[in-house]
PDB file of C-alpha atoms in Angstrom:
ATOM      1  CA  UNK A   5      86.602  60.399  58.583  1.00 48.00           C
ATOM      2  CA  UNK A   6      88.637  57.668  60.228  1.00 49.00           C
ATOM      3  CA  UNK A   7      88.791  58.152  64.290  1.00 50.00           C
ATOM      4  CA  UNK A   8      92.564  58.295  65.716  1.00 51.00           C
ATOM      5  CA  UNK A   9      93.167  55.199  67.211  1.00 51.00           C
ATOM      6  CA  UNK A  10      96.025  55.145  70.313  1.00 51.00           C
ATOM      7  CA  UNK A  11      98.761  54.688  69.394  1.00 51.00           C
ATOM      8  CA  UNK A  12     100.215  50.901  69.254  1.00 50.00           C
ATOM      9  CA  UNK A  13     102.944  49.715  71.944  1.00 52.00           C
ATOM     10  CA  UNK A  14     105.691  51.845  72.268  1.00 51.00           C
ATOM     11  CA  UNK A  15     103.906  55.059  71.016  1.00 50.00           C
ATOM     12  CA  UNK A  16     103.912  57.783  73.378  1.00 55.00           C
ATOM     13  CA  UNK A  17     101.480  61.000  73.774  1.00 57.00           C
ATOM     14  CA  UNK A  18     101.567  64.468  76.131  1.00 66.00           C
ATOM     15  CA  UNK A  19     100.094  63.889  79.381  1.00 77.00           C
ATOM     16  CA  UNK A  20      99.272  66.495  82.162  1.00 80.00           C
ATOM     17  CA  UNK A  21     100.963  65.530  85.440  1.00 84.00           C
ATOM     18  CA  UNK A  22      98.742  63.278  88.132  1.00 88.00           C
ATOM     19  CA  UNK A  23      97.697  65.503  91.382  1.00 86.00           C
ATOM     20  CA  UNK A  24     100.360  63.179  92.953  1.00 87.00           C
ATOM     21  CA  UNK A  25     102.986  64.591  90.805  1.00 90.00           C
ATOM     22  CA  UNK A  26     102.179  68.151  91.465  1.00 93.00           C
ATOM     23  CA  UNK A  27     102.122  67.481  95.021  1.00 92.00           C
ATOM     24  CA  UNK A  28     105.733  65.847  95.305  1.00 92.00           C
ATOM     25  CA  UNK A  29     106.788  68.985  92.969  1.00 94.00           C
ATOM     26  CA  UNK A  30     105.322  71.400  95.283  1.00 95.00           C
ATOM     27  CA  UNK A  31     106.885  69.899  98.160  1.00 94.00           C
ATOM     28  CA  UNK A  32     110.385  70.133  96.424  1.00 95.00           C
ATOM     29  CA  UNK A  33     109.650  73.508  95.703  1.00 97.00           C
ATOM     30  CA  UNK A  34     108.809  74.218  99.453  1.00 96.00           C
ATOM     31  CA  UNK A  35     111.456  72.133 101.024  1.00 96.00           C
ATOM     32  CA  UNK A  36     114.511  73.453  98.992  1.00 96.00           C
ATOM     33  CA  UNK A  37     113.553  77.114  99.336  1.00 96.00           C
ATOM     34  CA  UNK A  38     113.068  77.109 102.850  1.00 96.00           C
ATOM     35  CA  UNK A  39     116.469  75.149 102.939  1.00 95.00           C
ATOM     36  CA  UNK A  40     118.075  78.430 100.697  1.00 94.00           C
ATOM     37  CA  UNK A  41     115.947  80.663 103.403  1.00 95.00           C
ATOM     38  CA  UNK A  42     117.642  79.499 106.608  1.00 93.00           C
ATOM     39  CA  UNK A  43     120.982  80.488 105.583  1.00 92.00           C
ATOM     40  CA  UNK A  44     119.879  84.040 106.115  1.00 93.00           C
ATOM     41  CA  UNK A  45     117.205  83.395 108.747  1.00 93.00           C
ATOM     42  CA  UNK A  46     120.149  81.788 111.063  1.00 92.00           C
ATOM     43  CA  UNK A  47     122.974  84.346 110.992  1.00 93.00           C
ATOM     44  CA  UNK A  48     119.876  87.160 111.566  1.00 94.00           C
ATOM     45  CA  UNK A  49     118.504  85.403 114.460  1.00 94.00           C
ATOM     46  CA  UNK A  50     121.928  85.708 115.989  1.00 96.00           C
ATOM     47  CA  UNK A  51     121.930  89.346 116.755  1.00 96.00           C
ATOM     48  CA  UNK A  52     119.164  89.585 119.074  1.00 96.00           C
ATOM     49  CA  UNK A  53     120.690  86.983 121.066  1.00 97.00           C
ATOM     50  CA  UNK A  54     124.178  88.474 121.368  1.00 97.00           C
ATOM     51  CA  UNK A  55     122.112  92.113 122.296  1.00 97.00           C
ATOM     52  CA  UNK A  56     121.072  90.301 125.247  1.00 97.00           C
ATOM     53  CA  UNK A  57     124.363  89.583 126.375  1.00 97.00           C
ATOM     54  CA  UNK A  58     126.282  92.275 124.740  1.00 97.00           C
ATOM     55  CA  UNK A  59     123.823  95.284 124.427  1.00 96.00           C
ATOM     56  CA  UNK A  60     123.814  97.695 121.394  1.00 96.00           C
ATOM     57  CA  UNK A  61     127.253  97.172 120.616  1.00 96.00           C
ATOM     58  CA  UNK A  62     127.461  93.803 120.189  1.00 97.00           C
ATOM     59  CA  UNK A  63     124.218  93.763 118.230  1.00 96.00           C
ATOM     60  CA  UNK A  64     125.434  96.074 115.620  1.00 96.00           C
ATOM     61  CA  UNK A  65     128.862  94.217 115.523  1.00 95.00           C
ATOM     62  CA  UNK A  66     126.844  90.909 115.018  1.00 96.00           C
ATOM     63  CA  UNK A  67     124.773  92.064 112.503  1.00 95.00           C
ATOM     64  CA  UNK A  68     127.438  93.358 110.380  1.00 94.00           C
ATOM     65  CA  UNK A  69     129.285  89.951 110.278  1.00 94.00           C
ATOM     66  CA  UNK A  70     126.119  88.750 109.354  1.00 93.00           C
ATOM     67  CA  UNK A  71     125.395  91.435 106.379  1.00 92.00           C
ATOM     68  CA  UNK A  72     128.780  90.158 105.286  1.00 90.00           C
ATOM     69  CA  UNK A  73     128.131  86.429 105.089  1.00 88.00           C
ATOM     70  CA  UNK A  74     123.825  87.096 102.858  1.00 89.00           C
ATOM     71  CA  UNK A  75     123.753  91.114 102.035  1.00 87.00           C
ATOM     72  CA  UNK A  76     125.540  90.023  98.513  1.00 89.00           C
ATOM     73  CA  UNK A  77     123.680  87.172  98.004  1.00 91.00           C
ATOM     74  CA  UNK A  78     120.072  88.896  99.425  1.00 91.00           C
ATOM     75  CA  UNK A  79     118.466  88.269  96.411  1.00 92.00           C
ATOM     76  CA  UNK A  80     118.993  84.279  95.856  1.00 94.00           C
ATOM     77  CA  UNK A  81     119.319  83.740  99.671  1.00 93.00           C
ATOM     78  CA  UNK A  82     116.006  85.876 100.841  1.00 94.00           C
ATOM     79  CA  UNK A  83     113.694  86.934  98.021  1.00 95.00           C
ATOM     80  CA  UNK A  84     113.409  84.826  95.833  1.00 97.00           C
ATOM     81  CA  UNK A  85     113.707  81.868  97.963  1.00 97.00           C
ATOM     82  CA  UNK A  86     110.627  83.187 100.291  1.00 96.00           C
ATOM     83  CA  UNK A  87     108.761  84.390  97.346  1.00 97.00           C
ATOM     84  CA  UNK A  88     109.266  80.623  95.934  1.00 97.00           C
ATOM     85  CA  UNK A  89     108.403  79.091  99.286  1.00 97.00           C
ATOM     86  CA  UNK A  90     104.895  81.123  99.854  1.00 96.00           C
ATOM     87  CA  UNK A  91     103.593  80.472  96.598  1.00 97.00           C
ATOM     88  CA  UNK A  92     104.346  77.141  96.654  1.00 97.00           C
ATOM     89  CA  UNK A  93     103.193  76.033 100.206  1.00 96.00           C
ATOM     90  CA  UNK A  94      99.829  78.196  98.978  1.00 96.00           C
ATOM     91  CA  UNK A  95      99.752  76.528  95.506  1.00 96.00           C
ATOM     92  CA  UNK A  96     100.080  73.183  97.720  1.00 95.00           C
ATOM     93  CA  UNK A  97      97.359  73.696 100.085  1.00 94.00           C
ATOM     94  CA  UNK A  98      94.838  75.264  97.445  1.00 95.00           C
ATOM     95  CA  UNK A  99      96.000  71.408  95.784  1.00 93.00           C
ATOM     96  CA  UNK A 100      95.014  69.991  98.778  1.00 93.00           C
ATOM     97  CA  UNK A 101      91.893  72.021 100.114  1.00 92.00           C
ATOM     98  CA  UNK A 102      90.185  70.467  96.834  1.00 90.00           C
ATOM     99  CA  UNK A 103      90.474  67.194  97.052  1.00 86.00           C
ATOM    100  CA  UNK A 104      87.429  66.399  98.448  1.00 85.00           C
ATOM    101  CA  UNK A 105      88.329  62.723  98.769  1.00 85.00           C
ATOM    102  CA  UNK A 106      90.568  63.876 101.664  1.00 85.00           C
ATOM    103  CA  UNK A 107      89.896  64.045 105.131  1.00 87.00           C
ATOM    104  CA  UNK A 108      89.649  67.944 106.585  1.00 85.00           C
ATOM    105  CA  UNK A 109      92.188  67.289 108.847  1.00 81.00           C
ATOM    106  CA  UNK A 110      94.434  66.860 105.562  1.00 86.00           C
ATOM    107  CA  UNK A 111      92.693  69.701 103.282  1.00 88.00           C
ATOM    108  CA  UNK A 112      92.639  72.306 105.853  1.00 90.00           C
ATOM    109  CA  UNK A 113      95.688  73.644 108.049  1.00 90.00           C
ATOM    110  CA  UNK A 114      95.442  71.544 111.806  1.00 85.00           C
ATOM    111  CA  UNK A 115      98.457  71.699 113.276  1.00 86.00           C
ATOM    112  CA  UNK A 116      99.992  75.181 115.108  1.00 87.00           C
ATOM    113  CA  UNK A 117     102.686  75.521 112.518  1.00 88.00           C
ATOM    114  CA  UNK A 118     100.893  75.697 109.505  1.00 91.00           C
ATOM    115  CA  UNK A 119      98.176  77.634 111.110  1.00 92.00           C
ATOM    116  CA  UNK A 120     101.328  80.076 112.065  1.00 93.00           C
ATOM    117  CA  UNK A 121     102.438  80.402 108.769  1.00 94.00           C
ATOM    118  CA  UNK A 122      99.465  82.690 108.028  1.00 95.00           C
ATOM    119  CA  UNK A 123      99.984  85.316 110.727  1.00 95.00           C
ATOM    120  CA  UNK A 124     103.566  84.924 109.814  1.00 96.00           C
ATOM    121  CA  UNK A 125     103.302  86.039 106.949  1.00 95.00           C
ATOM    122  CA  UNK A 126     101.073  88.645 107.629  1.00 94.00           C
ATOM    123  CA  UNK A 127     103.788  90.048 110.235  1.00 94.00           C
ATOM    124  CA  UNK A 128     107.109  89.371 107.793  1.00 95.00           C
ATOM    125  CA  UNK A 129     105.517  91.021 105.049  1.00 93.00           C
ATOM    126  CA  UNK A 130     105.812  94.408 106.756  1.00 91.00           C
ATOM    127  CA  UNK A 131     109.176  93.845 108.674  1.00 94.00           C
ATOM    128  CA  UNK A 132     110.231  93.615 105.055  1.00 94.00           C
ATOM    129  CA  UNK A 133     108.627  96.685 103.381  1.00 93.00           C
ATOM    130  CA  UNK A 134     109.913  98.390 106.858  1.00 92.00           C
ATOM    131  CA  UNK A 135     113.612  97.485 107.049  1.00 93.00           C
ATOM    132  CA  UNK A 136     114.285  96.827 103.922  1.00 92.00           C
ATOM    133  CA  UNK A 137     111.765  98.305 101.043  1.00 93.00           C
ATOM    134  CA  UNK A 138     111.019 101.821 102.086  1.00 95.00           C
ATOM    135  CA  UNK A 139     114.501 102.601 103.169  1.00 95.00           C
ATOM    136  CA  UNK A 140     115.955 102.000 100.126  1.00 93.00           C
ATOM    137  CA  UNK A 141     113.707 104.838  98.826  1.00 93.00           C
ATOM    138  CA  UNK A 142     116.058 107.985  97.276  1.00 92.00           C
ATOM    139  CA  UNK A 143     112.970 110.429  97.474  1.00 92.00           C
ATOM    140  CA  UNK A 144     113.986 112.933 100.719  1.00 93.00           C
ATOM    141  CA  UNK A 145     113.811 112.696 103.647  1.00 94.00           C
ATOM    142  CA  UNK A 146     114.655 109.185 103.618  1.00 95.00           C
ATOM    143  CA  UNK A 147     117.302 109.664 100.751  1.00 92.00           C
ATOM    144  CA  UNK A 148     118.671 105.542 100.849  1.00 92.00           C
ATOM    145  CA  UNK A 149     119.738 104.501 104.391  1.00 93.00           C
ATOM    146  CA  UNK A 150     122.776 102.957 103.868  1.00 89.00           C
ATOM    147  CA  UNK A 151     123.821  99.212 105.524  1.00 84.00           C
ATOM    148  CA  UNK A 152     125.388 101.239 108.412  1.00 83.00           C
ATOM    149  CA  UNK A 153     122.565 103.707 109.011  1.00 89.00           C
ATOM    150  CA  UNK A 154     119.676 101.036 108.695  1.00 91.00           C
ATOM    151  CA  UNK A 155     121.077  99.513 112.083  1.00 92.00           C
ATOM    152  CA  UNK A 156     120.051  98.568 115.448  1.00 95.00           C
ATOM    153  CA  UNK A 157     119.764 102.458 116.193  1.00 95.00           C
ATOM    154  CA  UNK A 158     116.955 102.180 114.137  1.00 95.00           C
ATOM    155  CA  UNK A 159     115.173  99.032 115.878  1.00 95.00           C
ATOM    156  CA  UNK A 160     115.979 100.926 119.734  1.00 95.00           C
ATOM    157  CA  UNK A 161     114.070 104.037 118.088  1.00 94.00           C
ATOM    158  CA  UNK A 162     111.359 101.893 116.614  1.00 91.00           C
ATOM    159  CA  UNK A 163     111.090 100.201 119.765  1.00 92.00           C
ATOM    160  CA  UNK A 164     109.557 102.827 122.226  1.00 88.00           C
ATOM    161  CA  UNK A 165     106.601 101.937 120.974  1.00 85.00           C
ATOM    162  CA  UNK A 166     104.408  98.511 122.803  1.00 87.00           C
ATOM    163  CA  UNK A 167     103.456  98.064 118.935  1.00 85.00           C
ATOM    164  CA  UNK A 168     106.613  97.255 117.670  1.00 88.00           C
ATOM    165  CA  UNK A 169     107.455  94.890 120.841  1.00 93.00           C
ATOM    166  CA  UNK A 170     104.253  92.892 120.090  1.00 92.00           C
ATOM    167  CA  UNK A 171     105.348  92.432 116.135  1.00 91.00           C
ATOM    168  CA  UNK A 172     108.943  91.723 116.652  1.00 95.00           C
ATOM    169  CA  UNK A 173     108.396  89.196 119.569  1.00 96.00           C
ATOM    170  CA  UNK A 174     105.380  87.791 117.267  1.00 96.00           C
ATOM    171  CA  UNK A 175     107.711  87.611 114.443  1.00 96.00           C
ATOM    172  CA  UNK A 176     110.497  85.807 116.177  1.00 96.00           C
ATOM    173  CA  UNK A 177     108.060  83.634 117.913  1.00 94.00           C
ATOM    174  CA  UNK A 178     105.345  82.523 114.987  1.00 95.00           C
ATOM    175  CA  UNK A 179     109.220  82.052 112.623  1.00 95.00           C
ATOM    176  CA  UNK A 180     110.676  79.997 114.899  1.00 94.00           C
ATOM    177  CA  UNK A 181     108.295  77.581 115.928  1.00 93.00           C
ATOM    178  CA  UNK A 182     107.622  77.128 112.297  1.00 94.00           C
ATOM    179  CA  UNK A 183     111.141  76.829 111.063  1.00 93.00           C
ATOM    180  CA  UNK A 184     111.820  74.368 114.239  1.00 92.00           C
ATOM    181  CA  UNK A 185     108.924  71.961 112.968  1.00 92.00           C
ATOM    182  CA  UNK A 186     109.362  73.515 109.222  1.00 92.00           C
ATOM    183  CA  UNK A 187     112.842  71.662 109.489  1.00 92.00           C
ATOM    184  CA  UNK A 188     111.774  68.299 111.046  1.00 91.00           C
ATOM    185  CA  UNK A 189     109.578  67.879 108.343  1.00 90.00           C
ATOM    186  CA  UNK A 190     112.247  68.924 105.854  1.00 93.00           C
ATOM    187  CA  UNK A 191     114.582  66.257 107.484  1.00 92.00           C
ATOM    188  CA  UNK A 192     112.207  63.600 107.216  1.00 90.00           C
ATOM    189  CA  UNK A 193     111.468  64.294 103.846  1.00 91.00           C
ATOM    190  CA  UNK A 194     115.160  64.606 102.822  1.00 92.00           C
ATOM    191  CA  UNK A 195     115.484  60.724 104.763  1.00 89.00           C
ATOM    192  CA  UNK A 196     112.538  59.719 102.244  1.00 87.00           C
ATOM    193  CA  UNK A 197     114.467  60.769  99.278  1.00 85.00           C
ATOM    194  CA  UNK A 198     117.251  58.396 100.075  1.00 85.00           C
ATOM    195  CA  UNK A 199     115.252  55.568 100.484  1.00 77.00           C
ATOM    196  CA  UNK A 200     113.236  55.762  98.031  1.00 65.00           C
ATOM    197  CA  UNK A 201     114.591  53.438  95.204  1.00 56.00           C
ATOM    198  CA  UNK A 202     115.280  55.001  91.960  1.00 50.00           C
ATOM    199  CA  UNK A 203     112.713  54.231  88.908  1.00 48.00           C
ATOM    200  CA  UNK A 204     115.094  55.442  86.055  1.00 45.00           C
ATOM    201  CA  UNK A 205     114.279  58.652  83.675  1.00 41.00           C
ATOM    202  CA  UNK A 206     110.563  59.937  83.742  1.00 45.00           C
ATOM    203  CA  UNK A 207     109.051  62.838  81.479  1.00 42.00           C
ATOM    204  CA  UNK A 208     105.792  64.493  80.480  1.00 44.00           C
ATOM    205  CA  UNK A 209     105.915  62.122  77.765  1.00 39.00           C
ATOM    206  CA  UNK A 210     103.808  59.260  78.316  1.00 41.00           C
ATOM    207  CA  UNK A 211     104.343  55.439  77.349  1.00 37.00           C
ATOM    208  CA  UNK A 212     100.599  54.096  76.651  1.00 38.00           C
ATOM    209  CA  UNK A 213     102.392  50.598  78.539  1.00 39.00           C
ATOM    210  CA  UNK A 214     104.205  52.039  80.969  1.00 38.00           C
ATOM    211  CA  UNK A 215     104.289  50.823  84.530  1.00 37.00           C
ATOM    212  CA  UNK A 216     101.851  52.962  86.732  1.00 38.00           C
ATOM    213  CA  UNK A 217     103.824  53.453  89.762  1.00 38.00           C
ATOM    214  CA  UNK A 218     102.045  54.059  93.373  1.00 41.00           C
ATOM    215  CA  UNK A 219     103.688  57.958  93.830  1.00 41.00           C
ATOM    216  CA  UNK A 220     101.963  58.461  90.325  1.00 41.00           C
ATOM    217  CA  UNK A 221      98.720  57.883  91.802  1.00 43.00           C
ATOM    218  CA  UNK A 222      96.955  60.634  93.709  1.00 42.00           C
ATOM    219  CA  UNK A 223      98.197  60.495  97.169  1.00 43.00           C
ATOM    220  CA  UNK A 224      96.235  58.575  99.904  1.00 41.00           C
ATOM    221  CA  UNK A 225      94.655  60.274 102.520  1.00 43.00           C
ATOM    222  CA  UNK A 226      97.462  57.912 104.845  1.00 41.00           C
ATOM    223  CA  UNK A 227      99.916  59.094 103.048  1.00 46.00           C
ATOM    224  CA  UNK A 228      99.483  62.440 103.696  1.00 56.00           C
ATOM    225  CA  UNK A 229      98.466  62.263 107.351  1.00 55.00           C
ATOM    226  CA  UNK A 230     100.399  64.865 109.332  1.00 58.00           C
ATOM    227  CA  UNK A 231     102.603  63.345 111.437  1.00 60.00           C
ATOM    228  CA  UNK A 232     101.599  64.171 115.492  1.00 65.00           C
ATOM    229  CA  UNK A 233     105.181  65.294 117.236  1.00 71.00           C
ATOM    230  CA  UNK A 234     105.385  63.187 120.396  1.00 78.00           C
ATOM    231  CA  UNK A 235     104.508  64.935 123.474  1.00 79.00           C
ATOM    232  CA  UNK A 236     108.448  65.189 125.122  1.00 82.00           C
ATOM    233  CA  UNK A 237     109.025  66.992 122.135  1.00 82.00           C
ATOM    234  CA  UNK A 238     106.191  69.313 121.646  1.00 82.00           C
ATOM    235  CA  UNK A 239     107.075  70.210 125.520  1.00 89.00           C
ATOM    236  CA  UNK A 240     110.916  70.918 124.502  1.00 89.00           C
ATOM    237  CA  UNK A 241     110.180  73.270 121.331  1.00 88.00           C
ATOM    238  CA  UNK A 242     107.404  74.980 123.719  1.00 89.00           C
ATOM    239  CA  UNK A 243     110.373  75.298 126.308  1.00 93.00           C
ATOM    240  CA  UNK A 244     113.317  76.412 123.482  1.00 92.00           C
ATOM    241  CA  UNK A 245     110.485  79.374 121.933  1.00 92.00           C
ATOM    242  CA  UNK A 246     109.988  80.456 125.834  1.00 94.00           C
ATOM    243  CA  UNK A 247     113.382  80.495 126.539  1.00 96.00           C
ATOM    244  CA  UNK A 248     114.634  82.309 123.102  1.00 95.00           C
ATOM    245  CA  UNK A 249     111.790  84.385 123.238  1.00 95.00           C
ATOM    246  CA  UNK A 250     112.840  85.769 126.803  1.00 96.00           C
ATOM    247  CA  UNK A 251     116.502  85.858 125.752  1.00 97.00           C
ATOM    248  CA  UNK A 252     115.203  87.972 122.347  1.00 96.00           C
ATOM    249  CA  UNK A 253     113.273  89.983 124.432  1.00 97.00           C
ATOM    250  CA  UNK A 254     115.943  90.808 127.137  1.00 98.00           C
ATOM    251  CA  UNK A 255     118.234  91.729 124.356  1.00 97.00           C
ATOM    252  CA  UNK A 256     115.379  93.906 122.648  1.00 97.00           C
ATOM    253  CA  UNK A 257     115.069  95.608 126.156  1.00 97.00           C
ATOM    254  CA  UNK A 258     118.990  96.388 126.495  1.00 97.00           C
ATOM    255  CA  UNK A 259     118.864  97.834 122.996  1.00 97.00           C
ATOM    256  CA  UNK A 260     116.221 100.296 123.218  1.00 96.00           C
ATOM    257  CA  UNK A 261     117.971 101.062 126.672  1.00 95.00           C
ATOM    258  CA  UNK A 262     121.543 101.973 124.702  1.00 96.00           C
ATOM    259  CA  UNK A 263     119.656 103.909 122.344  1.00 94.00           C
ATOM    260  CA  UNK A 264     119.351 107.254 124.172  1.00 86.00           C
ATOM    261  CA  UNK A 265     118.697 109.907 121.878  1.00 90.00           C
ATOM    262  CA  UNK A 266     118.723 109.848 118.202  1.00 91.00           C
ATOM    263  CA  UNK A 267     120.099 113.177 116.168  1.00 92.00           C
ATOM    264  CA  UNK A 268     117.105 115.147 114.702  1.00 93.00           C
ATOM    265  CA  UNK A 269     118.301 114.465 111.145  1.00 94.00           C
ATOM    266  CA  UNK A 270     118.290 110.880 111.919  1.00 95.00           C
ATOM    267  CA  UNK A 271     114.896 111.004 113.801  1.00 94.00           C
ATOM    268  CA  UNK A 272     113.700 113.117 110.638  1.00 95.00           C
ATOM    269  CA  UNK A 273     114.411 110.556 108.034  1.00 96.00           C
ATOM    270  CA  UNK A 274     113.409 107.434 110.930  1.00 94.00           C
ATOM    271  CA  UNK A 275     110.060 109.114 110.884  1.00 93.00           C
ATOM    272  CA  UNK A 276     109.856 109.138 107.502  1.00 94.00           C
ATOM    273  CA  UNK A 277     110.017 105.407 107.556  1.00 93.00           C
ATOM    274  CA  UNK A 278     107.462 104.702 109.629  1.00 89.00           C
ATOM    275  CA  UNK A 279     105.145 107.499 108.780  1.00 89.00           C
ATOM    276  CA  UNK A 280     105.099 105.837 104.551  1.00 90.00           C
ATOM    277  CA  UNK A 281     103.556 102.641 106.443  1.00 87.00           C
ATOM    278  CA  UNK A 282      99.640 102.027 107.894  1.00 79.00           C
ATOM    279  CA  UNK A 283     101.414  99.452 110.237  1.00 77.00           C
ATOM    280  CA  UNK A 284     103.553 102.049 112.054  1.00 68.00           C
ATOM    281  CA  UNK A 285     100.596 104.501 112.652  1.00 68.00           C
ATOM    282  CA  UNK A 286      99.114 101.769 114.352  1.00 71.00           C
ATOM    283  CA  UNK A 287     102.334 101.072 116.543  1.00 63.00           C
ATOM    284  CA  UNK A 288     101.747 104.167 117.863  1.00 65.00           C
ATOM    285  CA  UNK A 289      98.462 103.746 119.031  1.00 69.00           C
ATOM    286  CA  UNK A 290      99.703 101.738 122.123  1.00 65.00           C
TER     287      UNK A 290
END
């Protein structure tokens, strides 16, 4: 038997993609869908704000408008866009964490928004199941909240306990300082996009003389240093979360005050809720 000799110039064969390759498509992937994501996270946002200026009332009417603008689209503007962005961010750093070439500062998560995007997670996950999952259950006494049920009547009630303060102000604090730096990054990488000068069609399929380019090498430990966010604007972001945390807070206050007292059906099915989740038990036990 004769061995296979590569083929001549010109002749092409299947190649798996470089890490550097799977790296720049894992950032797409990440970038883009957090892009999608902020179209709902923005418009959500809002309604705390406006409680804190407008109470109950104007929380509900907020949220509404809101409902109007991503409730149709929930699916392509929430779901699948945050399911897309935490698998890719972990595919990404799982990419990363084993290239032992590169530093640990590189590997491992160093700087406060990617070490908040763990907690995060581990706080969104329930809001989710919470507000969204388990009230959309049919079995009784829950029997599918509807839009106008599932409002902030049901946040005031939620909020007697200190439980639920400490995981909504969590929430809204670990999301926004990493959707504030989240974005910068995004921006920079969208300006690094437009410079970088176009190389013509690429595939899976191989040219044995093609021109290696440098992004199909594996990234460089420089070029994936993190970039440090200058001091004036570390202090500003710090300031902005303070001050929108206080703002969120004041308007969480005035809506558990405009609560009063919820109908015993309502309370029933509430309970319900709350009681078909581990997390609310523990609300409960501050």
């Amino acid at each position: 038997m004769t061995d296979h000799a590569p083929p001549e110039n010109g002749g092409t064969f299947l190649c798996l993609p470089t890490r550097g390759q799977l790296l720049r498509a894992l950032t797409l992937t990440q970038n883009t869908s957090a892009m999608a994501f902020t179209i709902f996270l923005v418009p959500h946002l809002a309604s705390p704000i406006v409680a804190a200026f407008a109470g109950l009332d104007g929380a509900e009417k907020t949220m509404m408008i809101a409902r109007d603008l991503y409730l149709p689209l929930e699916p392509i503007l929430v779901y699948i866009p945050l399911t897309i962005h935490f698998f890719s961010s972990l595919s990404r750093r799982l990419l990363l964490s084993t290239s032992t070439s590169l530093p640990k500062s590189i590997r491992f998560p160093a700087l406060p928004h990617q070490i908040l995007a763990y907690p995060l997670a581990l706080l969104l996950i329930p809001h989710i199941i919470t507000h969204r999952l388990i009230p959309s259950s049919s079995a009784p006494p829950i029997r599918e909240l509807s839009p106008s049920e599932l409002g902030w009547e049901f946040v005031g009630y939620n909020l007697k306990s200190w439980g639920a303060w400490i995981a909504y102000l969590g929430l809204v604090g670990a999301g926004v300082w990493h959707a504030l730096v989240g974005g910068m990054k995004v921006a920079t990488w969208l300006k690094s996009l437009w410079r970088r000068p176009a190389k013509g069609f690429s595939s899976n399929v191989r040219s044995t003389n093609r021109t290696v380019y440098p992004e199909d090498k594996e990234k460089t430990s420089s070029d994936l240093t993190p970039r440090v966010i200058p001091k004036p604007r570390k202090l500003g972001l710090r300031g902005l979360i303070m001050v929108l945390l206080g703002v969120v807070s004041i308007g969480l206050a005035r809506v558990t005050r405009d609560t009063g007292l919820v109908s015993g059906m309502m309370k029933k099915r509430y309970d319900a809720v709350f009681d078909a989740t581990p997390w609310a038990k523990l609300y409960r036990l501050f």
